[in-house]
Coordinates of C-alpha atoms and ligand atoms in Angstrom, one line a residue:
X1451 CA -9.3 -12.9 -69.6
X1452 CA -10.9 -9.3 -70.2
X1453 CA -13.3 -11.4 -72.9
X1454 CA -14.7 -13.0 -69.7
X1455 CA -15.9 -10.1 -69.0
X1456 CA -19.2 -9.8 -70.9
X1457 CA -22.7 -10.0 -70.4
X1458 CA -23.5 -11.7 -67.0
X1459 CA -25.2 -14.3 -69.5
X1460 CA -22.4 -14.9 -71.7
X1461 CA -20.2 -17.7 -71.9
X1462 CA -16.6 -16.8 -72.4
X1463 CA -15.2 -17.9 -75.4
X1464 CA -11.6 -18.2 -73.8
X1465 CA -13.1 -20.5 -70.3
X1466 CA -16.5 -21.6 -71.4
X1467 CA -17.8 -20.2 -67.8
X1468 CA -20.2 -17.9 -67.1
X1469 CA -19.7 -14.3 -65.8
X1470 CA -21.7 -14.6 -62.5
X1471 CA -19.7 -18.3 -62.0
X1472 CA -16.3 -16.3 -62.1
X1473 CA -17.9 -13.4 -60.3
X1474 CA -17.8 -16.4 -57.6
X1475 CA -15.4 -17.5 -58.1
X1476 CA -13.8 -14.2 -58.1
X1477 CA -15.6 -13.4 -54.6
X1478 CA -14.4 -16.5 -52.7
X1479 CA -11.2 -16.2 -53.8
X1480 CA -11.2 -12.3 -52.7
X1481 CA -12.8 -13.8 -49.0
X1482 CA -9.5 -16.3 -48.5
X1483 CA -7.9 -13.3 -48.9
X1484 CA -9.1 -11.4 -46.0
X1485 CA -9.5 -14.2 -44.1
X1486 CA -5.7 -15.1 -44.9
X1487 CA -5.1 -11.2 -43.8
X1488 CA -7.8 -11.2 -40.5
X1489 CA -5.6 -14.3 -39.3
X1490 CA -2.6 -12.8 -39.4
X1491 CA -3.7 -10.0 -37.4
X1492 CA -5.6 -12.0 -34.7
X1493 CA -5.0 -10.3 -31.2
X1494 CA -2.5 -14.3 -30.4
X1495 CA -0.4 -13.5 -33.3
X1496 CA -0.2 -9.6 -33.0
X1497 CA 0.8 -10.4 -28.5
X1498 CA 3.4 -12.6 -29.9
X1499 CA 5.3 -10.4 -32.8
X1500 CA 4.6 -7.8 -30.3
X1501 CA 6.6 -10.0 -27.8
X1502 CA 9.3 -11.5 -29.5
X1503 CA 10.3 -8.0 -30.5
X1504 CA 10.4 -6.8 -27.1
X1505 CA 11.6 -10.0 -24.9
X1506 CA 14.7 -11.1 -26.0
X1507 CA 16.3 -7.7 -25.4
X1508 CA 15.3 -7.5 -21.7
X1509 CA 15.5 -11.6 -20.9
X1510 CA 18.2 -12.3 -23.4
X1511 CA 18.5 -16.3 -24.1
X1512 CA 15.9 -17.3 -21.2
X1513 CA 13.2 -15.7 -23.7
X1514 CA 13.4 -19.0 -26.3
X1515 CA 12.6 -21.2 -22.8
X1516 CA 10.0 -18.9 -21.5
X1517 CA 8.7 -18.4 -25.5
X1518 CA 8.2 -22.0 -25.1
X1519 CA 6.5 -22.3 -21.8
X1520 CA 4.3 -19.3 -22.6
X1521 CA 3.3 -21.5 -25.6
X1522 CA 2.3 -23.9 -23.5
X1523 CA -0.7 -24.5 -21.0
X1524 CA 0.3 -23.1 -17.6
X1525 CA 0.5 -25.6 -14.9
X1526 CA -2.7 -25.5 -12.4
X1527 CA -2.0 -25.4 -8.8
X1528 CA -5.4 -26.5 -6.8
X1529 CA -6.2 -24.1 -3.6
X1530 CA -7.8 -26.1 -0.5
X1531 CA -10.7 -24.4 0.8
X1532 CA -10.4 -24.6 4.5
X1533 CA -14.5 -24.2 4.8
X1534 CA -14.7 -28.0 2.2
X1535 CA -14.0 -30.7 4.3
X1536 CA -10.3 -29.9 4.6
X1537 CA -9.1 -33.8 5.0
X1538 CA -12.0 -35.2 2.1
X1539 CA -10.5 -32.7 0.1
X1540 CA -6.7 -33.6 0.5
X1541 CA -7.1 -36.9 0.2
X1542 CA -9.3 -36.4 -3.5
X1543 CA -5.9 -33.9 -3.9
X1544 CA -3.0 -36.4 -2.7
X1545 CA -5.1 -39.5 -5.0
X1546 CA -4.5 -37.8 -8.2
X1547 CA -1.1 -37.3 -7.4
X1548 CA -0.5 -34.2 -6.2
X1549 CA 1.7 -33.1 -3.0
X1550 CA 0.8 -30.3 -0.5
X1551 CA 2.7 -28.1 -2.4
X1552 CA 2.6 -25.4 0.9
X1553 CA 4.2 -27.5 3.2
X1554 CA 7.5 -27.8 1.2
X1555 CA 7.3 -24.3 1.1
X1556 CA 7.1 -23.7 5.1
X1557 CA 9.8 -27.0 5.4
X1558 CA 12.0 -24.7 3.1
X1559 CA 11.6 -21.7 4.8
X1560 CA 12.3 -22.8 8.4
X1561 CA 15.5 -25.3 6.6
X1562 CA 16.6 -21.6 5.7
X1563 CA 16.2 -19.3 9.0
X1564 CA 17.3 -22.4 10.9
X1565 CA 20.6 -22.2 8.7
X1566 CA 20.7 -18.3 9.2
X1567 CA 19.9 -18.4 13.5
X1568 CA 22.5 -20.7 13.0
X1569 CA 25.1 -19.2 11.7
X1570 CA 24.1 -15.5 13.8
X1571 CA 24.5 -17.3 16.5
X1572 CA 28.3 -18.8 16.1
X1573 CA 29.7 -15.9 14.1
X1574 CA 30.6 -12.4 14.6
X1575 CA 27.6 -10.1 12.9
X1576 CA 29.8 -8.4 10.7
X1577 CA 31.4 -12.0 9.0
X1578 CA 27.8 -13.4 8.7
X1579 CA 27.0 -13.5 4.3
X1580 CA 25.2 -10.4 3.2
X1581 CA 21.6 -12.6 4.0
X1582 CA 22.1 -13.7 7.4
X1583 CA 20.8 -10.6 8.7
X1584 CA 17.8 -10.8 7.6
X1585 CA 16.2 -14.1 9.6
X1586 CA 16.3 -12.1 12.7
X1587 CA 13.9 -9.0 12.1
X1588 CA 16.2 -6.5 13.4
X1589 CA 16.4 -4.9 10.1
X1590 CA 12.1 -4.5 9.7
X1591 CA 11.6 -0.7 10.8
X1592 CA 8.4 -0.3 10.2
X1593 CA 7.7 -2.0 13.6
X1594 CA 8.5 1.0 15.6
X1595 CA 6.2 3.4 17.0
X1596 CA 7.5 6.4 14.8
X1597 CA 8.2 4.9 11.6
X1598 CA 9.8 7.8 9.9
X1599 CA 11.8 7.9 12.9
X1600 CA 12.6 4.0 12.6
X1601 CA 13.6 4.9 8.9
X1602 CA 15.6 7.6 9.8
X1603 CA 17.6 5.3 12.1
X1604 CA 17.8 2.3 9.7
X1605 CA 19.2 5.2 7.1
X1606 CA 22.0 6.2 9.3
X1607 CA 22.5 2.5 10.4
X1608 CA 23.3 1.6 6.9
X1609 CA 19.8 -0.8 6.7
X1610 CA 18.1 1.3 4.0
X1611 CA 19.5 1.0 0.5
X1612 CA 18.9 4.6 -1.5
X1613 CA 18.4 3.6 -4.9
X1614 CA 19.2 6.9 -7.2
X1615 CA 18.8 5.5 -10.8
X1616 CA 21.9 7.0 -12.4
X1617 CA 21.0 7.7 -16.1
X1618 CA 22.2 3.9 -17.6
X1619 CA 19.9 2.4 -14.9
X1620 CA 16.9 4.3 -16.1
X1621 CA 17.6 4.2 -19.5
X1622 CA 17.6 0.1 -18.6
X1623 CA 13.8 0.7 -17.7
X1624 CA 12.9 1.9 -20.6
X1625 CA 15.2 0.1 -23.8
X1626 CA 12.9 -2.6 -24.4
X1627 CA 10.3 -0.6 -25.0
X1628 CA 10.9 2.7 -27.1
X1629 CA 9.9 5.0 -24.4
X1630 CA 8.4 6.7 -27.4
X1631 CA 7.0 4.2 -29.0
X1632 CA 4.5 1.2 -28.5
X1633 CA 4.1 -2.0 -30.8
X1634 CA 0.7 -1.6 -32.7
X1635 CA -0.9 -3.8 -35.2
X1636 CA 0.8 -3.1 -38.4
X1637 CA 2.0 0.0 -37.5
X1638 CA 4.0 1.6 -34.6
X1639 CA 1.8 3.5 -32.7
X1640 CA 3.1 6.7 -30.6
X1641 CA 4.0 5.9 -27.1
X1642 CA 4.4 9.1 -26.1
X1643 CA 1.3 10.6 -26.5
X1644 CA -0.1 9.1 -24.0
X1645 CA 2.1 9.2 -21.4
X1646 CA 6.0 10.3 -20.8
X1647 CA 8.1 7.2 -18.6
X1648 CA 11.2 8.3 -20.4
X1649 CA 11.5 11.8 -18.8
X1650 CA 13.8 10.5 -15.9
X1651 CA 14.7 13.2 -14.4
X1652 CA 17.1 11.4 -11.7
X1653 CA 15.9 12.9 -9.1
X1654 CA 14.0 10.0 -7.1
X1655 CA 15.6 8.4 -4.6
X1656 CA 13.8 4.8 -3.5
X1657 CA 14.8 3.6 0.0
X1658 CA 15.3 -0.3 -0.5
X1659 CA 15.1 -2.5 2.8
X1660 CA 15.0 -5.7 3.2
X1661 CA 12.0 -7.9 3.9
X1662 CA 11.6 -10.3 6.4
X1663 CA 11.2 -13.7 5.8
X1664 CA 7.6 -15.1 4.4
X1665 CA 5.7 -17.1 6.5
X1666 CA 2.2 -19.3 5.3
X1667 CA -0.4 -19.5 7.5
X1668 CA -1.6 -23.4 8.4
X1669 CA -5.0 -23.0 6.9
X1670 CA -3.6 -21.9 3.3
X1671 CA -2.4 -25.0 1.5
X1672 CA -1.8 -25.6 -2.2
X1673 CA -1.6 -29.1 -3.9
X1674 CA 0.4 -29.1 -6.9
X1675 CA 2.0 -32.1 -9.6
X1676 CA 5.4 -32.5 -9.3
X1677 CA 8.3 -30.9 -11.7
X1678 CA 7.9 -31.6 -14.8
X1679 CA 4.2 -33.3 -14.5
X1680 CA 1.9 -31.8 -16.3
X1681 CA -1.5 -33.6 -15.3
X1682 CA -4.5 -31.7 -14.5
X1683 CA -6.7 -31.9 -11.6
X1684 CA -10.2 -33.1 -12.1
X1685 CA -13.3 -30.2 -11.6
X1686 CA -13.8 -29.0 -7.9
X1687 CA -16.8 -30.1 -6.9
X1688 CA -19.0 -29.5 -3.8
X1689 CA -17.9 -30.8 -0.6
X1690 CA -19.3 -32.6 2.2
X1691 CA -19.9 -28.8 3.9
X1692 CA -21.8 -27.3 0.9
X1693 CA -18.8 -25.6 -0.8
X1694 CA -16.1 -26.1 -3.5
X1695 CA -13.6 -27.8 -2.1
X1696 CA -11.1 -26.8 -4.1
X1697 CA -10.0 -23.6 -6.7
X1698 CA -7.7 -24.1 -9.5
X1699 CA -4.5 -20.9 -9.5
X1700 CA -1.2 -20.7 -11.0
X1701 CA 1.4 -21.4 -8.3
X1702 CA 2.7 -18.0 -8.7
X1703 CA -0.4 -16.1 -8.0
X1704 CA 0.4 -17.5 -4.1
X1705 CA 3.5 -15.4 -3.9
X1706 CA 1.5 -11.5 -3.6
X1707 CA -0.3 -12.7 -1.2
X1708 CA 1.9 -14.0 0.4
X1709 CA 4.0 -11.0 -0.1
X1710 CA 1.0 -9.5 1.5
X1711 CA 1.7 -10.1 4.7
X1712 CA -2.1 -10.4 6.2
X1713 CA -1.8 -10.5 9.9
X1714 CA -4.7 -11.4 12.2
X1715 CA -7.6 -7.8 12.5
X1716 CA -6.0 -6.2 9.3
X1717 CA -8.4 -4.9 7.0
X1718 CA -7.7 -5.0 3.5
X1719 CA -8.4 -4.0 0.5
X1720 CA -8.6 -6.5 -2.7
X1721 CA -8.6 -3.0 -5.4
X1722 CA -8.8 -5.5 -8.7
X1723 CA -10.5 -8.5 -7.4
X1724 CA -12.2 -10.1 -10.1
X1725 CA -12.4 -12.8 -11.0
X1726 CA -11.6 -13.5 -6.9
X1727 CA -8.4 -15.9 -6.9
X1728 CA -6.7 -14.0 -4.8
X1729 CA -9.3 -12.9 -2.5
X1730 CA -10.1 -16.4 -1.7
X1731 CA -6.4 -17.1 -1.1
X1732 CA -6.8 -14.4 1.6
X1733 CA -9.3 -15.3 3.2
X1734 CA -8.0 -19.2 3.3
X1735 CA -5.2 -17.4 5.8
X1736 CA -8.3 -16.6 8.4
X1737 CA -7.1 -13.3 9.9
X1738 CA -8.7 -10.1 7.8
X1739 CA -11.3 -8.9 10.2
X1740 CA -12.1 -7.2 6.9
X1741 CA -12.0 -8.0 3.3
X1742 CA -13.3 -5.2 0.7
X1743 CA -13.1 -6.9 -2.9
X1744 CA -13.1 -4.6 -5.3
X1745 CA -13.2 -4.2 -9.4
X1746 CA -14.7 -2.4 -12.0
X1747 CA -16.1 -4.5 -14.9
X1748 CA -20.2 -5.6 -14.1
X1749 CA -19.2 -9.0 -15.7
X1750 CA -16.1 -9.3 -13.6
X1751 CA -18.3 -8.4 -10.2
X1752 CA -20.5 -11.1 -10.9
X1753 CA -18.0 -13.8 -11.5
X1754 CA -16.6 -12.7 -8.4
X1755 CA -19.7 -12.7 -6.4
X1756 CA -20.5 -15.8 -7.6
X1757 CA -16.7 -17.3 -6.4
X1758 CA -17.4 -15.8 -3.2
X1759 CA -20.5 -17.5 -2.8
X1760 CA -19.9 -20.9 -4.2
X1761 CA -16.8 -20.9 -1.9
X1762 CA -17.7 -19.1 1.2
X1763 CA -20.2 -20.7 4.1
X1764 CA -23.2 -18.6 4.4
X1765 CA -23.6 -15.1 4.0
X1766 CA -24.8 -14.5 6.9
X1767 CA -21.8 -15.5 8.7
X1768 CA -19.9 -12.3 6.9
X1769 CA -21.9 -9.7 7.9
X1770 CA -19.5 -6.6 7.6
X1771 CA -16.1 -8.8 6.9
X1772 CA -16.1 -9.7 3.5
X1773 CA -17.7 -6.9 1.0
X1774 CA -18.3 -6.7 -3.2
X1775 CA -17.4 -3.0 -4.8
X1776 CA -17.7 -1.9 -7.9
X1777 CA -15.7 1.1 -8.3
X1778 CA -13.1 2.8 -10.8
X1779 CA -10.4 2.2 -8.6
X1780 CA -8.5 5.1 -10.2
X1781 CA -10.7 7.3 -8.5
X1782 CA -10.7 5.9 -4.8
X1783 CA -11.6 8.0 -2.0
X1784 CA -10.0 6.5 1.0
X1785 CA -6.4 7.9 2.7
X1786 CA -5.5 6.0 5.2
X1787 CA -7.9 3.3 5.5
X1788 CA -6.6 -0.3 5.3
X1789 CA -4.2 -1.9 6.8
X1790 CA -2.8 -3.9 3.7
X1791 CA -3.9 -2.8 -0.4
X1792 CA -3.3 -5.8 -3.1
X1793 CA -3.2 -4.6 -6.4
X1794 CA -3.6 -6.6 -8.9
X1795 CA -3.2 -5.0 -11.7
X1796 CA -5.1 -5.6 -15.0
X1797 CA -1.5 -6.1 -17.6
X1798 CA -1.3 -7.4 -20.9
X1799 CA -2.3 -10.8 -19.5
X1800 CA 0.9 -12.0 -21.4
X1801 CA 0.0 -16.1 -21.6
X1802 CA -3.6 -15.1 -22.2
X1803 CA -2.8 -13.2 -25.1
X1804 CA -1.0 -16.1 -26.9
X1805 CA -3.2 -18.4 -26.0
X1806 CA -7.0 -16.7 -26.4
X1807 CA -8.1 -14.3 -29.6
X1808 CA -11.2 -13.9 -27.0
X1809 CA -10.9 -10.5 -25.1
X1810 CA -7.4 -10.6 -25.9
X1811 CA -5.9 -6.7 -25.6
X1812 CA -3.3 -7.4 -28.3
X1813 CA -6.7 -7.0 -30.7
X1814 CA -6.1 -4.4 -33.3
X1815 CA -9.7 -2.8 -31.9
X1816 CA -7.9 -2.5 -28.3
X1817 CA -4.4 -0.5 -29.4
X1818 CA -5.7 2.6 -28.2
X1819 CA -6.5 1.0 -24.4
X1820 CA -3.5 -1.6 -24.7
X1821 CA -1.0 1.6 -25.1
X1822 CA -2.7 3.8 -22.0
X1823 CA -2.5 0.4 -19.8
X1824 CA 0.9 1.4 -18.1
X1825 CA -1.3 4.7 -17.2
X1826 CA -4.4 3.0 -15.4
X1827 CA -1.7 0.4 -13.3
X1828 CA 0.2 4.0 -12.1
X1829 CA -3.4 5.3 -11.0
X1830 CA -4.3 2.4 -9.1
X1831 CA -1.0 2.0 -7.6
X1832 CA -0.8 4.9 -6.5
X1833 CA -4.4 5.8 -5.2
X1834 CA -3.0 2.6 -3.1
X1835 CA -0.4 4.0 -1.8
X1836 CA -3.3 6.9 -0.3
X1837 CA -5.3 4.0 0.6
X1838 CA -3.3 2.5 2.8
X1839 CA -2.6 3.2 6.9
X1840 CA 1.1 4.4 7.9
X1841 CA 2.8 1.2 8.2
X1842 CA 1.0 -0.9 6.1
X1843 CA 1.9 -2.6 3.2
X1844 CA 0.9 -2.4 -0.5
X1845 CA 1.6 -5.3 -2.9
X1846 CA 1.6 -4.2 -6.6
X1847 CA 1.6 -7.1 -9.1
X1848 CA 1.5 -8.4 -12.9
X1849 CA 1.4 -11.5 -14.6
X1850 CA 3.0 -10.1 -17.6
X1851 CA 7.2 -9.8 -18.5
X1852 CA 6.4 -6.1 -20.1
X1853 CA 9.0 -4.1 -17.6
X1854 CA 7.9 -1.0 -18.4
X1855 CA 4.7 -2.6 -16.2
X1856 CA 6.3 -4.0 -13.8
X1857 CA 9.4 -1.8 -12.6
X1858 CA 8.3 1.0 -14.8
X1859 CA 5.1 1.5 -13.8
X1860 CA 6.5 1.3 -9.4
X1861 CA 8.6 3.5 -10.3
X1862 CA 6.0 6.5 -11.7
X1863 CA 3.7 5.9 -9.1
X1864 CA 6.3 6.6 -6.4
X1865 CA 7.4 9.4 -8.7
X1866 CA 4.2 11.4 -8.5
X1867 CA 4.0 10.0 -4.4
X1868 CA 7.1 11.8 -3.9
X1869 CA 6.6 14.4 -6.2
X1870 CA 3.1 15.6 -5.2
X1871 CA 2.6 14.2 -1.8
X1872 CA 3.6 14.0 1.9
X1873 CA 4.0 10.0 2.1
X1874 CA 7.0 8.5 2.7
X1875 CA 7.1 5.1 1.3
X1876 CA 9.6 2.1 1.2
X1877 CA 10.0 -0.6 -1.1
X1878 CA 11.1 -4.5 0.5
X1879 CA 13.7 -6.3 -1.7
X1880 CA 12.0 -9.5 -1.6
X1881 CA 15.7 -10.8 -2.5
X1882 CA 16.7 -13.3 0.1
X1883 CA 12.8 -13.4 1.1
X1884 CA 11.6 -15.6 -2.2
X1885 CA 14.5 -17.7 -2.8
X1886 CA 12.6 -20.4 -0.1
X1887 CA 9.9 -21.1 -3.3
X1888 CA 13.2 -20.8 -6.1
X1889 CA 13.4 -25.0 -5.8
X1890 CA 9.7 -24.9 -7.5
X1891 CA 9.5 -21.4 -9.0
X1892 CA 11.6 -19.7 -11.6
X1893 CA 12.8 -15.9 -10.9
X1894 CA 14.1 -13.5 -13.4
X1895 CA 17.8 -12.9 -11.7
X1896 CA 20.5 -10.4 -13.1
X1897 CA 17.6 -8.9 -16.2
X1898 CA 18.0 -5.8 -14.0
X1899 CA 14.4 -5.6 -11.6
X1900 CA 14.8 -3.7 -9.7
X1901 CA 11.6 -2.9 -7.4
X1902 CA 10.1 -6.2 -7.8
X1903 CA 10.6 -10.4 -8.5
X1904 CA 9.4 -12.0 -11.5
X1905 CA 8.7 -15.4 -11.8
X1906 CA 9.4 -16.6 -15.4
X1907 CA 7.4 -19.4 -17.4
X1908 CA 9.1 -22.3 -17.5
X1909 CA 8.5 -25.9 -18.9
X1910 CA 9.7 -27.7 -16.0
X1911 CA 7.1 -26.5 -13.5
X1912 CA 4.7 -23.5 -15.7
X1913 CA 3.6 -20.9 -12.9
X1914 CA 3.4 -17.5 -14.4
X1915 CA 4.4 -14.7 -15.5
X1916 CA 4.1 -13.4 -12.5
X1917 CA 5.5 -9.9 -10.7
X1918 CA 5.7 -8.4 -7.4
X1919 CA 6.6 -5.5 -5.5
X1920 CA 6.5 -4.7 -1.9
X1921 CA 5.9 -1.3 -1.1
X1922 CA 5.4 -0.3 2.7
X1923 CA 3.9 3.1 3.7
X1924 CA 6.3 4.9 6.4
X1925 CA 4.3 8.4 6.9
Ligands
LIG3433 N1 -7.2 -10.3 -8.5 C1 -8.0 -11.3 -9.5 C2 -7.4 -12.7 -8.8 O1 -6.1 -13.2 -8.8 O2 -8.3 -13.2 -9.1 C3 -7.8 -10.8 -11.0 C4 -7.5 -9.3 -11.7 S1 -7.0 -9.1 -13.3 C5 -5.2 -9.2 -13.4 C6 -7.4 -7.7 -13.1 C7 -8.9 -6.8 -13.0 O3 -8.5 -5.6 -12.5 C8 -9.9 -6.7 -14.0 O4 -10.5 -8.2 -13.5 C9 -10.4 -5.7 -14.0 O5 -11.5 -5.5 -14.4 C10 -10.4 -4.8 -12.6 N2 -9.8 -3.7 -13.5 C11 -9.8 -2.6 -14.3 N3 -9.3 -1.7 -14.4 C12 -9.9 -1.4 -13.3 C13 -10.2 -0.2 -12.3 N4 -10.0 1.3 -13.0 N5 -10.5 -0.5 -10.7 C14 -10.7 -1.6 -10.6 N6 -10.2 -3.0 -11.1 C15 -9.8 -2.6 -12.4

């Protein structure tokens, strides 16, 4: 080889090639080498490496099924636009083989209610099964005039469960993501430099109180394909009323909206609203007197505005009822302002991170941003808890399986609220209220999720992932 490196014009006596030819070959080999290396370091590859490292420990043998589903396309559902010609829209959706999923959920809810009330009327309340008393609503202390007094009464009656995290439970939250490290590009980055989740002192007591049954407003309708079917909907089109006929949505995205339990006349804030799927679902209930859709990113705010234009009747019908704001939710100054606040937080977006290199949070260039996500989420949730009125509800949701961004963030925000403010909250235990959805969604159970509910992707019905926790402010 040494013989090859002579003057540029000379021929190598060994292989007979000119120097410039050799240099070209060497350059292209090197380019291949770097292309291969870069390929290994794509956001999608790094995301898979990260999830494979952390999730098996949390989700155990389920991880193999979840992984398979996450690597496939998600299952679409179609949110019927109430402002379209609903009869035409539902006929179009039915003709392509889908069915009204919300009707099935309503039926499951009412069957369950029926079973529980017949149990309640035939049995001594003391002998009812653990979940039977959730249906009569008597445990809902938040409906009382003085929430603090009601809470004290409920506590005395044993209806509130005070959860004092033991060292074991606290540790369980952090085991899968070591408190001082986060899996970075090719290295382990020090997470502890940015925030401290591992330092729990066990002083936080969180009240968990059984949630009342979910109700689904009649105007909210979602269509889906049967279990196991992977058909796609045609593109939404413009209905005879001049607005789009349906909005494609992950079926699990509806659950945080239902958990929010918007009531007629409510003033609602969707703190991280773009591109607007959940805002649109909230509006389909026809209940809010006001919906503020907020997001911080300019491009996404534009998409959100476009969605509202495409799906809602002319803007003059909505003065003061729907508004779009572009604010950093961490700096929100709106104490005791809203009846309901949804925090659908930015997160690892597991599905997107595994399938799309564009705008991927696992891209090496976004390592620092990625590490700070739980801090951002905690700040957003804390602001939401301040912005909601006493008696009002905050729902925190993400589309990641990362427990630190789910229960971990709820825990951190509650701790801050407990330590720094006089706000009192109770976490709603939704285990019973989610049972009617068990037939269509795969819920994580027995994996130590304490505050919220987690929908796991499954190849049968490939919805989620979706974590959501419901917090009611008492004072
Ligand atoms: N809720 C939306 C929907 O259903 O279509 C999806 C929301 S997405 C999971 C999270 C959103 O949070 C992104 O649009 C992002 O721009 C926004 N976001 C990020 N940081 C924020 C902040 N500091 N304040 C408000 N929104 C923020």
